[in-house]
mmCIF file of N, CA and C in Angstrom:
data_model
loop_
_atom_site.group_PDB
_atom_site.id
_atom_site.type_symbol
_atom_site.label_atom_id
_atom_site.label_comp_id
_atom_site.label_asym_id
_atom_site.label_seq_id
_atom_site.Cartn_x
_atom_site.Cartn_y
_atom_site.Cartn_z
ATOM 1 N N UNK A 130 149.047 8.736 -81.003
ATOM 2 C CA UNK A 130 149.300 7.461 -80.313
ATOM 3 C C UNK A 130 150.409 7.553 -79.350
ATOM 4 N N UNK A 131 150.154 7.122 -78.144
ATOM 5 C CA UNK A 131 151.161 7.079 -77.117
ATOM 6 C C UNK A 131 152.012 5.979 -77.278
ATOM 7 N N UNK A 132 153.460 6.286 -77.164
ATOM 8 C CA UNK A 132 154.366 5.202 -77.363
ATOM 9 C C UNK A 132 155.561 5.313 -76.213
ATOM 10 N N UNK A 133 156.069 4.165 -75.862
ATOM 11 C CA UNK A 133 157.173 4.065 -75.034
ATOM 12 C C UNK A 133 158.026 3.010 -75.669
ATOM 13 N N UNK A 134 159.141 3.246 -76.217
ATOM 14 C CA UNK A 134 159.985 2.186 -76.797
ATOM 15 C C UNK A 134 161.319 2.132 -76.185
ATOM 16 N N UNK A 135 161.566 1.040 -75.550
ATOM 17 C CA UNK A 135 162.793 0.688 -74.742
ATOM 18 C C UNK A 135 163.687 0.040 -75.569
ATOM 19 N N UNK A 136 165.127 0.210 -75.557
ATOM 20 C CA UNK A 136 166.076 -0.614 -76.263
ATOM 21 C C UNK A 136 167.387 -0.473 -75.574
ATOM 22 N N UNK A 137 168.313 -1.331 -76.045
ATOM 23 C CA UNK A 137 169.629 -1.356 -75.445
ATOM 24 C C UNK A 137 170.072 -2.391 -74.524
ATOM 25 N N UNK A 138 169.043 -3.330 -74.246
ATOM 26 C CA UNK A 138 169.398 -4.417 -73.350
ATOM 27 C C UNK A 138 170.224 -5.467 -74.050
ATOM 28 N N UNK A 139 170.554 -6.501 -73.302
ATOM 29 C CA UNK A 139 171.480 -7.558 -73.920
ATOM 30 C C UNK A 139 172.073 -8.381 -72.843
ATOM 31 N N UNK A 140 172.974 -9.304 -73.205
ATOM 32 C CA UNK A 140 173.689 -10.089 -72.321
ATOM 33 C C UNK A 140 175.062 -9.516 -71.963
ATOM 34 N N UNK A 141 175.368 -9.359 -70.808
ATOM 35 C CA UNK A 141 176.771 -8.782 -70.362
ATOM 36 C C UNK A 141 177.272 -9.452 -69.225
ATOM 37 N N UNK A 142 178.593 -9.563 -69.162
ATOM 38 C CA UNK A 142 179.265 -10.103 -67.937
ATOM 39 C C UNK A 142 179.277 -9.257 -66.688
ATOM 40 N N UNK A 143 179.353 -10.011 -65.548
ATOM 41 C CA UNK A 143 179.392 -9.145 -64.410
ATOM 42 C C UNK A 143 180.534 -8.130 -64.442
ATOM 43 N N UNK A 144 180.261 -6.879 -63.947
ATOM 44 C CA UNK A 144 181.243 -5.859 -64.080
ATOM 45 C C UNK A 144 181.114 -4.919 -65.326
ATOM 46 N N UNK A 145 180.366 -5.533 -66.356
ATOM 47 C CA UNK A 145 180.194 -4.787 -67.556
ATOM 48 C C UNK A 145 179.141 -3.569 -67.510
ATOM 49 N N UNK A 146 179.013 -2.974 -68.609
ATOM 50 C CA UNK A 146 178.121 -1.785 -68.810
ATOM 51 C C UNK A 146 177.133 -1.975 -69.915
ATOM 52 N N UNK A 147 176.005 -1.334 -69.725
ATOM 53 C CA UNK A 147 174.885 -1.253 -70.793
ATOM 54 C C UNK A 147 174.345 0.173 -70.638
ATOM 55 N N UNK A 148 173.924 0.696 -71.762
ATOM 56 C CA UNK A 148 173.117 1.979 -71.870
ATOM 57 C C UNK A 148 171.676 1.677 -72.448
ATOM 58 N N UNK A 149 170.680 1.885 -71.660
ATOM 59 C CA UNK A 149 169.436 1.694 -72.062
ATOM 60 C C UNK A 149 168.806 3.049 -72.522
ATOM 61 N N UNK A 150 167.913 2.934 -73.595
ATOM 62 C CA UNK A 150 167.345 4.044 -74.191
ATOM 63 C C UNK A 150 165.767 3.919 -74.152
ATOM 64 N N UNK A 151 165.030 4.966 -73.927
ATOM 65 C CA UNK A 151 163.539 4.893 -73.980
ATOM 66 C C UNK A 151 163.097 6.048 -74.669
ATOM 67 N N UNK A 152 162.519 5.976 -75.924
ATOM 68 C CA UNK A 152 161.959 7.103 -76.593
ATOM 69 C C UNK A 152 160.450 7.034 -76.489
ATOM 70 N N UNK A 153 159.941 8.245 -76.050
ATOM 71 C CA UNK A 153 158.468 8.430 -75.793
ATOM 72 C C UNK A 153 157.691 9.347 -76.744
ATOM 73 N N UNK A 154 156.529 9.214 -76.753
ATOM 74 C CA UNK A 154 155.716 10.197 -77.376
ATOM 75 C C UNK A 154 155.932 11.521 -76.701
ATOM 76 N N UNK A 155 155.946 12.616 -77.386
ATOM 77 C CA UNK A 155 156.294 13.922 -76.905
ATOM 78 C C UNK A 155 155.206 14.327 -75.781
ATOM 79 N N UNK A 156 154.018 13.924 -76.132
ATOM 80 C CA UNK A 156 152.839 14.362 -75.167
ATOM 81 C C UNK A 156 153.144 13.673 -73.687
ATOM 82 N N UNK A 157 153.711 12.639 -73.591
ATOM 83 C CA UNK A 157 153.931 12.041 -72.257
ATOM 84 C C UNK A 157 155.301 12.296 -71.768
ATOM 85 N N UNK A 158 156.202 12.938 -72.567
ATOM 86 C CA UNK A 158 157.523 13.095 -72.071
ATOM 87 C C UNK A 158 157.872 14.402 -71.680
ATOM 88 N N UNK A 159 157.612 15.419 -72.428
ATOM 89 C CA UNK A 159 158.171 16.749 -72.291
ATOM 90 C C UNK A 159 157.826 17.509 -70.877
ATOM 91 N N UNK A 160 156.675 17.145 -70.283
ATOM 92 C CA UNK A 160 156.253 17.862 -69.131
ATOM 93 C C UNK A 160 156.174 16.847 -67.990
ATOM 94 N N UNK A 161 156.939 15.687 -68.096
ATOM 95 C CA UNK A 161 156.732 14.656 -67.216
ATOM 96 C C UNK A 161 158.028 14.181 -66.631
ATOM 97 N N UNK A 162 157.980 13.830 -65.262
ATOM 98 C CA UNK A 162 159.089 13.037 -64.784
ATOM 99 C C UNK A 162 159.064 11.620 -65.379
ATOM 100 N N UNK A 163 160.253 11.176 -65.729
ATOM 101 C CA UNK A 163 160.441 9.820 -66.327
ATOM 102 C C UNK A 163 161.197 8.953 -65.460
ATOM 103 N N UNK A 164 160.840 7.631 -65.541
ATOM 104 C CA UNK A 164 161.265 6.651 -64.583
ATOM 105 C C UNK A 164 161.785 5.424 -65.387
ATOM 106 N N UNK A 165 162.709 4.633 -64.786
ATOM 107 C CA UNK A 165 163.036 3.271 -65.166
ATOM 108 C C UNK A 165 162.654 2.364 -64.119
ATOM 109 N N UNK A 166 161.969 1.328 -64.460
ATOM 110 C CA UNK A 166 161.575 0.194 -63.557
ATOM 111 C C UNK A 166 162.268 -1.020 -64.044
ATOM 112 N N UNK A 167 162.245 -2.092 -63.221
ATOM 113 C CA UNK A 167 162.768 -3.475 -63.631
ATOM 114 C C UNK A 167 161.895 -4.491 -62.916
ATOM 115 N N UNK A 168 161.754 -5.645 -63.677
ATOM 116 C CA UNK A 168 161.055 -6.717 -63.144
ATOM 117 C C UNK A 168 161.812 -8.045 -63.392
ATOM 118 N N UNK A 169 162.228 -8.561 -62.346
ATOM 119 C CA UNK A 169 163.026 -9.902 -62.387
ATOM 120 C C UNK A 169 161.973 -11.053 -62.303
ATOM 121 N N UNK A 170 162.303 -12.191 -62.878
ATOM 122 C CA UNK A 170 161.444 -13.368 -62.856
ATOM 123 C C UNK A 170 160.923 -13.629 -61.407
ATOM 124 N N UNK A 171 159.595 -13.762 -61.202
ATOM 125 C CA UNK A 171 159.086 -13.999 -59.975
ATOM 126 C C UNK A 171 159.021 -13.020 -58.912
ATOM 127 N N UNK A 172 159.443 -11.779 -59.346
ATOM 128 C CA UNK A 172 159.471 -10.648 -58.458
ATOM 129 C C UNK A 172 158.578 -9.450 -58.901
ATOM 130 N N UNK A 173 158.209 -8.575 -58.059
ATOM 131 C CA UNK A 173 157.410 -7.482 -58.456
ATOM 132 C C UNK A 173 158.220 -6.437 -59.095
ATOM 133 N N UNK A 174 157.680 -5.672 -59.929
ATOM 134 C CA UNK A 174 158.273 -4.491 -60.626
ATOM 135 C C UNK A 174 158.736 -3.602 -59.554
ATOM 136 N N UNK A 175 159.968 -3.038 -59.771
ATOM 137 C CA UNK A 175 160.565 -2.055 -58.844
ATOM 138 C C UNK A 175 161.039 -0.868 -59.485
ATOM 139 N N UNK A 176 160.989 0.300 -58.887
ATOM 140 C CA UNK A 176 161.497 1.484 -59.292
ATOM 141 C C UNK A 176 162.996 1.493 -59.249
ATOM 142 N N UNK A 177 163.686 1.831 -60.322
ATOM 143 C CA UNK A 177 165.219 1.838 -60.398
ATOM 144 C C UNK A 177 165.793 3.315 -60.226
ATOM 145 N N UNK A 178 165.127 4.239 -61.101
ATOM 146 C CA UNK A 178 165.613 5.579 -61.018
ATOM 147 C C UNK A 178 164.606 6.414 -61.688
ATOM 148 N N UNK A 179 164.538 7.775 -61.231
ATOM 149 C CA UNK A 179 163.650 8.736 -61.770
ATOM 150 C C UNK A 179 164.259 10.020 -61.970
ATOM 151 N N UNK A 180 163.934 10.769 -63.067
ATOM 152 C CA UNK A 180 164.472 12.032 -63.359
ATOM 153 C C UNK A 180 163.257 13.015 -63.572
ATOM 154 N N UNK A 181 163.268 14.121 -63.014
ATOM 155 C CA UNK A 181 162.238 15.153 -63.134
ATOM 156 C C UNK A 181 162.449 15.959 -64.314
ATOM 157 N N UNK A 182 161.582 16.774 -64.647
ATOM 158 C CA UNK A 182 161.692 17.803 -65.782
ATOM 159 C C UNK A 182 162.762 18.693 -65.447
ATOM 160 N N UNK A 183 163.139 19.036 -64.153
ATOM 161 C CA UNK A 183 164.249 19.862 -63.775
ATOM 162 C C UNK A 183 165.502 19.112 -63.677
ATOM 163 N N UNK A 184 165.539 17.856 -63.974
ATOM 164 C CA UNK A 184 166.645 16.927 -63.971
ATOM 165 C C UNK A 184 167.128 16.597 -62.581
ATOM 166 N N UNK A 185 166.225 16.711 -61.603
ATOM 167 C CA UNK A 185 166.529 16.097 -60.303
ATOM 168 C C UNK A 185 166.501 14.673 -60.449
ATOM 169 N N UNK A 186 167.263 13.862 -59.759
ATOM 170 C CA UNK A 186 167.239 12.469 -59.878
ATOM 171 C C UNK A 186 167.161 11.720 -58.544
ATOM 172 N N UNK A 187 166.586 10.504 -58.524
ATOM 173 C CA UNK A 187 166.683 9.679 -57.299
ATOM 174 C C UNK A 187 166.823 8.167 -57.853
ATOM 175 N N UNK A 188 167.442 7.496 -56.939
ATOM 176 C CA UNK A 188 167.804 6.043 -57.360
ATOM 177 C C UNK A 188 167.427 5.019 -56.126
ATOM 178 N N UNK A 189 167.108 3.850 -56.577
ATOM 179 C CA UNK A 189 166.941 2.826 -55.690
ATOM 180 C C UNK A 189 168.300 2.530 -54.986
ATOM 181 N N UNK A 190 168.372 2.179 -53.712
ATOM 182 C CA UNK A 190 169.628 2.020 -53.066
ATOM 183 C C UNK A 190 170.552 0.975 -53.615
ATOM 184 N N UNK A 191 169.864 0.020 -54.293
ATOM 185 C CA UNK A 191 170.656 -1.157 -54.885
ATOM 186 C C UNK A 191 171.497 -0.704 -56.011
ATOM 187 N N UNK A 192 171.178 0.471 -56.637
ATOM 188 C CA UNK A 192 171.868 0.901 -57.856
ATOM 189 C C UNK A 192 172.624 2.149 -57.696
ATOM 190 N N UNK A 193 172.517 2.824 -56.501
ATOM 191 C CA UNK A 193 173.162 4.146 -56.300
ATOM 192 C C UNK A 193 174.586 3.970 -56.585
ATOM 193 N N UNK A 194 175.293 4.888 -57.322
ATOM 194 C CA UNK A 194 176.714 4.949 -57.617
ATOM 195 C C UNK A 194 177.022 4.028 -58.753
ATOM 196 N N UNK A 195 176.143 3.352 -59.212
ATOM 197 C CA UNK A 195 176.345 2.374 -60.533
ATOM 198 C C UNK A 195 175.540 2.831 -61.656
ATOM 199 N N UNK A 196 174.374 3.253 -61.459
ATOM 200 C CA UNK A 196 173.332 3.701 -62.623
ATOM 201 C C UNK A 196 173.286 5.194 -62.571
ATOM 202 N N UNK A 197 173.136 5.693 -63.763
ATOM 203 C CA UNK A 197 172.802 7.142 -64.036
ATOM 204 C C UNK A 197 171.678 7.306 -64.957
ATOM 205 N N UNK A 198 170.724 7.992 -64.564
ATOM 206 C CA UNK A 198 169.595 8.318 -65.508
ATOM 207 C C UNK A 198 169.693 9.774 -65.952
ATOM 208 N N UNK A 199 169.396 9.907 -67.215
ATOM 209 C CA UNK A 199 169.500 11.330 -67.885
ATOM 210 C C UNK A 199 168.332 11.383 -68.909
ATOM 211 N N UNK A 200 168.192 12.546 -69.428
ATOM 212 C CA UNK A 200 167.126 12.765 -70.390
ATOM 213 C C UNK A 200 167.581 13.739 -71.500
ATOM 214 N N UNK A 201 167.010 13.578 -72.686
ATOM 215 C CA UNK A 201 167.346 14.544 -73.823
ATOM 216 C C UNK A 201 165.888 14.927 -74.324
ATOM 217 N N UNK A 202 165.643 16.116 -73.903
ATOM 218 C CA UNK A 202 164.283 16.591 -74.279
ATOM 219 C C UNK A 202 164.084 16.930 -75.831
ATOM 220 N N UNK A 203 165.167 17.150 -76.335
ATOM 221 C CA UNK A 203 165.090 17.387 -77.927
ATOM 222 C C UNK A 203 164.696 16.055 -78.641
ATOM 223 N N UNK A 204 165.132 14.917 -78.002
ATOM 224 C CA UNK A 204 164.878 13.661 -78.662
ATOM 225 C C UNK A 204 163.789 12.880 -77.920
ATOM 226 N N UNK A 205 163.130 13.416 -76.961
ATOM 227 C CA UNK A 205 162.130 12.745 -76.193
ATOM 228 C C UNK A 205 162.607 11.410 -75.708
ATOM 229 N N UNK A 206 163.792 11.413 -75.129
ATOM 230 C CA UNK A 206 164.327 10.122 -74.828
ATOM 231 C C UNK A 206 165.036 10.207 -73.415
ATOM 232 N N UNK A 207 164.824 9.158 -72.656
ATOM 233 C CA UNK A 207 165.377 8.994 -71.408
ATOM 234 C C UNK A 207 166.462 7.800 -71.414
ATOM 235 N N UNK A 208 167.541 7.955 -70.688
ATOM 236 C CA UNK A 208 168.628 6.919 -70.830
ATOM 237 C C UNK A 208 168.843 6.380 -69.372
ATOM 238 N N UNK A 209 169.378 5.254 -69.409
ATOM 239 C CA UNK A 209 169.892 4.614 -68.086
ATOM 240 C C UNK A 209 171.253 3.964 -68.318
ATOM 241 N N UNK A 210 172.224 4.629 -67.909
ATOM 242 C CA UNK A 210 173.598 4.118 -67.980
ATOM 243 C C UNK A 210 173.821 3.130 -66.797
ATOM 244 N N UNK A 211 174.156 1.924 -67.116
ATOM 245 C CA UNK A 211 174.412 1.001 -66.042
ATOM 246 C C UNK A 211 175.801 0.376 -66.061
ATOM 247 N N UNK A 212 176.581 0.777 -65.015
ATOM 248 C CA UNK A 212 177.951 0.350 -64.829
ATOM 249 C C UNK A 212 178.086 -0.787 -63.705
ATOM 250 N N UNK A 213 179.147 -1.431 -63.715
ATOM 251 C CA UNK A 213 179.399 -2.372 -62.653
ATOM 252 C C UNK A 213 178.241 -3.295 -62.445
ATOM 253 N N UNK A 214 177.685 -3.876 -63.455
ATOM 254 C CA UNK A 214 176.576 -4.738 -63.538
ATOM 255 C C UNK A 214 176.792 -5.976 -62.694
ATOM 256 N N UNK A 215 175.729 -6.376 -61.975
ATOM 257 C CA UNK A 215 175.666 -7.598 -61.005
ATOM 258 C C UNK A 215 174.638 -8.591 -61.529
ATOM 259 N N UNK A 216 174.866 -9.813 -61.332
ATOM 260 C CA UNK A 216 173.768 -10.762 -61.711
ATOM 261 C C UNK A 216 172.419 -10.394 -61.195
ATOM 262 N N UNK A 217 172.382 -9.935 -60.061
ATOM 263 C CA UNK A 217 171.005 -9.493 -59.525
ATOM 264 C C UNK A 217 170.457 -8.195 -60.175
ATOM 265 N N UNK A 218 171.097 -7.737 -61.241
ATOM 266 C CA UNK A 218 170.442 -6.653 -62.035
ATOM 267 C C UNK A 218 169.765 -7.273 -63.120
ATOM 268 N N UNK A 219 169.870 -8.486 -63.372
ATOM 269 C CA UNK A 219 169.103 -9.283 -64.390
ATOM 270 C C UNK A 219 167.643 -9.006 -64.242
ATOM 271 N N UNK A 220 166.960 -8.522 -65.340
ATOM 272 C CA UNK A 220 165.581 -8.147 -65.275
ATOM 273 C C UNK A 220 165.141 -7.633 -66.648
ATOM 274 N N UNK A 221 163.770 -7.515 -66.823
ATOM 275 C CA UNK A 221 163.373 -6.783 -67.921
ATOM 276 C C UNK A 221 163.180 -5.287 -67.457
ATOM 277 N N UNK A 222 163.652 -4.349 -68.175
ATOM 278 C CA UNK A 222 163.705 -2.942 -67.823
ATOM 279 C C UNK A 222 162.689 -2.154 -68.672
ATOM 280 N N UNK A 223 161.877 -1.441 -67.885
ATOM 281 C CA UNK A 223 160.762 -0.537 -68.594
ATOM 282 C C UNK A 223 161.004 0.833 -68.153
ATOM 283 N N UNK A 224 160.639 1.772 -69.079
ATOM 284 C CA UNK A 224 160.496 3.179 -68.642
ATOM 285 C C UNK A 224 158.988 3.451 -68.575
ATOM 286 N N UNK A 225 158.685 4.618 -67.889
ATOM 287 C CA UNK A 225 157.478 5.011 -67.551
ATOM 288 C C UNK A 225 157.337 6.439 -67.337
ATOM 289 N N UNK A 226 156.248 7.038 -67.734
ATOM 290 C CA UNK A 226 155.973 8.438 -67.651
ATOM 291 C C UNK A 226 154.863 8.732 -66.482
ATOM 292 N N UNK A 227 155.356 9.745 -65.686
ATOM 293 C CA UNK A 227 154.476 10.115 -64.543
ATOM 294 C C UNK A 227 153.062 10.608 -65.033
ATOM 295 N N UNK A 228 152.966 11.069 -66.231
ATOM 296 C CA UNK A 228 151.545 11.654 -66.662
ATOM 297 C C UNK A 228 150.734 10.446 -67.271
ATOM 298 N N UNK A 229 151.265 9.336 -67.579
ATOM 299 C CA UNK A 229 150.609 8.210 -67.922
ATOM 300 C C UNK A 229 151.076 6.841 -67.257
ATOM 301 N N UNK A 230 150.933 6.806 -65.849
ATOM 302 C CA UNK A 230 151.619 5.758 -65.151
ATOM 303 C C UNK A 230 151.158 4.433 -65.456
ATOM 304 N N UNK A 231 149.962 4.290 -65.986
ATOM 305 C CA UNK A 231 149.392 2.937 -66.230
ATOM 306 C C UNK A 231 149.884 2.395 -67.647
ATOM 307 N N UNK A 232 150.660 3.306 -68.432
ATOM 308 C CA UNK A 232 151.010 2.881 -69.786
ATOM 309 C C UNK A 232 152.586 2.352 -69.718
ATOM 310 N N UNK A 233 152.737 1.173 -70.213
ATOM 311 C CA UNK A 233 153.974 0.587 -70.270
ATOM 312 C C UNK A 233 154.383 0.173 -71.651
ATOM 313 N N UNK A 234 155.670 0.227 -71.943
ATOM 314 C CA UNK A 234 156.223 -0.315 -73.165
ATOM 315 C C UNK A 234 156.483 -1.789 -73.156
ATOM 316 N N UNK A 235 157.228 -2.309 -74.070
ATOM 317 C CA UNK A 235 157.503 -3.726 -74.189
ATOM 318 C C UNK A 235 158.654 -4.194 -73.332
ATOM 319 N N UNK A 236 159.432 -3.161 -72.859
ATOM 320 C CA UNK A 236 160.542 -3.474 -71.984
ATOM 321 C C UNK A 236 161.769 -3.980 -72.914
ATOM 322 N N UNK A 237 162.914 -3.989 -72.141
ATOM 323 C CA UNK A 237 164.122 -4.590 -72.783
ATOM 324 C C UNK A 237 164.840 -5.399 -71.791
ATOM 325 N N UNK A 238 165.184 -6.545 -72.178
ATOM 326 C CA UNK A 238 165.873 -7.574 -71.406
ATOM 327 C C UNK A 238 167.330 -7.298 -71.069
ATOM 328 N N UNK A 239 167.732 -7.310 -69.807
ATOM 329 C CA UNK A 239 169.056 -7.179 -69.441
ATOM 330 C C UNK A 239 169.393 -8.523 -68.589
ATOM 331 N N UNK A 240 170.493 -9.106 -69.081
ATOM 332 C CA UNK A 240 170.925 -10.303 -68.445
ATOM 333 C C UNK A 240 172.374 -10.127 -68.131
ATOM 334 N N UNK A 241 172.746 -10.387 -66.852
ATOM 335 C CA UNK A 241 174.072 -10.204 -66.390
ATOM 336 C C UNK A 241 174.524 -11.648 -66.026
ATOM 337 N N UNK A 242 175.448 -12.195 -66.718
ATOM 338 C CA UNK A 242 175.923 -13.566 -66.362
ATOM 339 C C UNK A 242 177.227 -13.807 -67.035
ATOM 340 N N UNK A 243 178.006 -14.685 -66.472
ATOM 341 C CA UNK A 243 179.259 -15.138 -67.089
ATOM 342 C C UNK A 243 179.060 -16.413 -67.830
#
């Protein structure tokens, strides 16, 4: 059974930090680029960051220098470290596997507010 389980979201003040985790089924993780997306209310889902199997990374311009994506192949887990959070980062965050791009987990809510 294919799984993507996101966690680590919550309510944080502007300027704060959160670390998101996504644990995937090994079959869709180990040989796949992994990505984080987000969807804010009333907006389309957008790519936030991606990491390849060789650990090359790319980021949306809006998060460059603030967010860091990483992966732990032994744990089938991809992380998103989010620093200097802004209210406009508020969204539901999802991870995604390039080998099953149509499959999504339940997401984790991130709310940045004072």
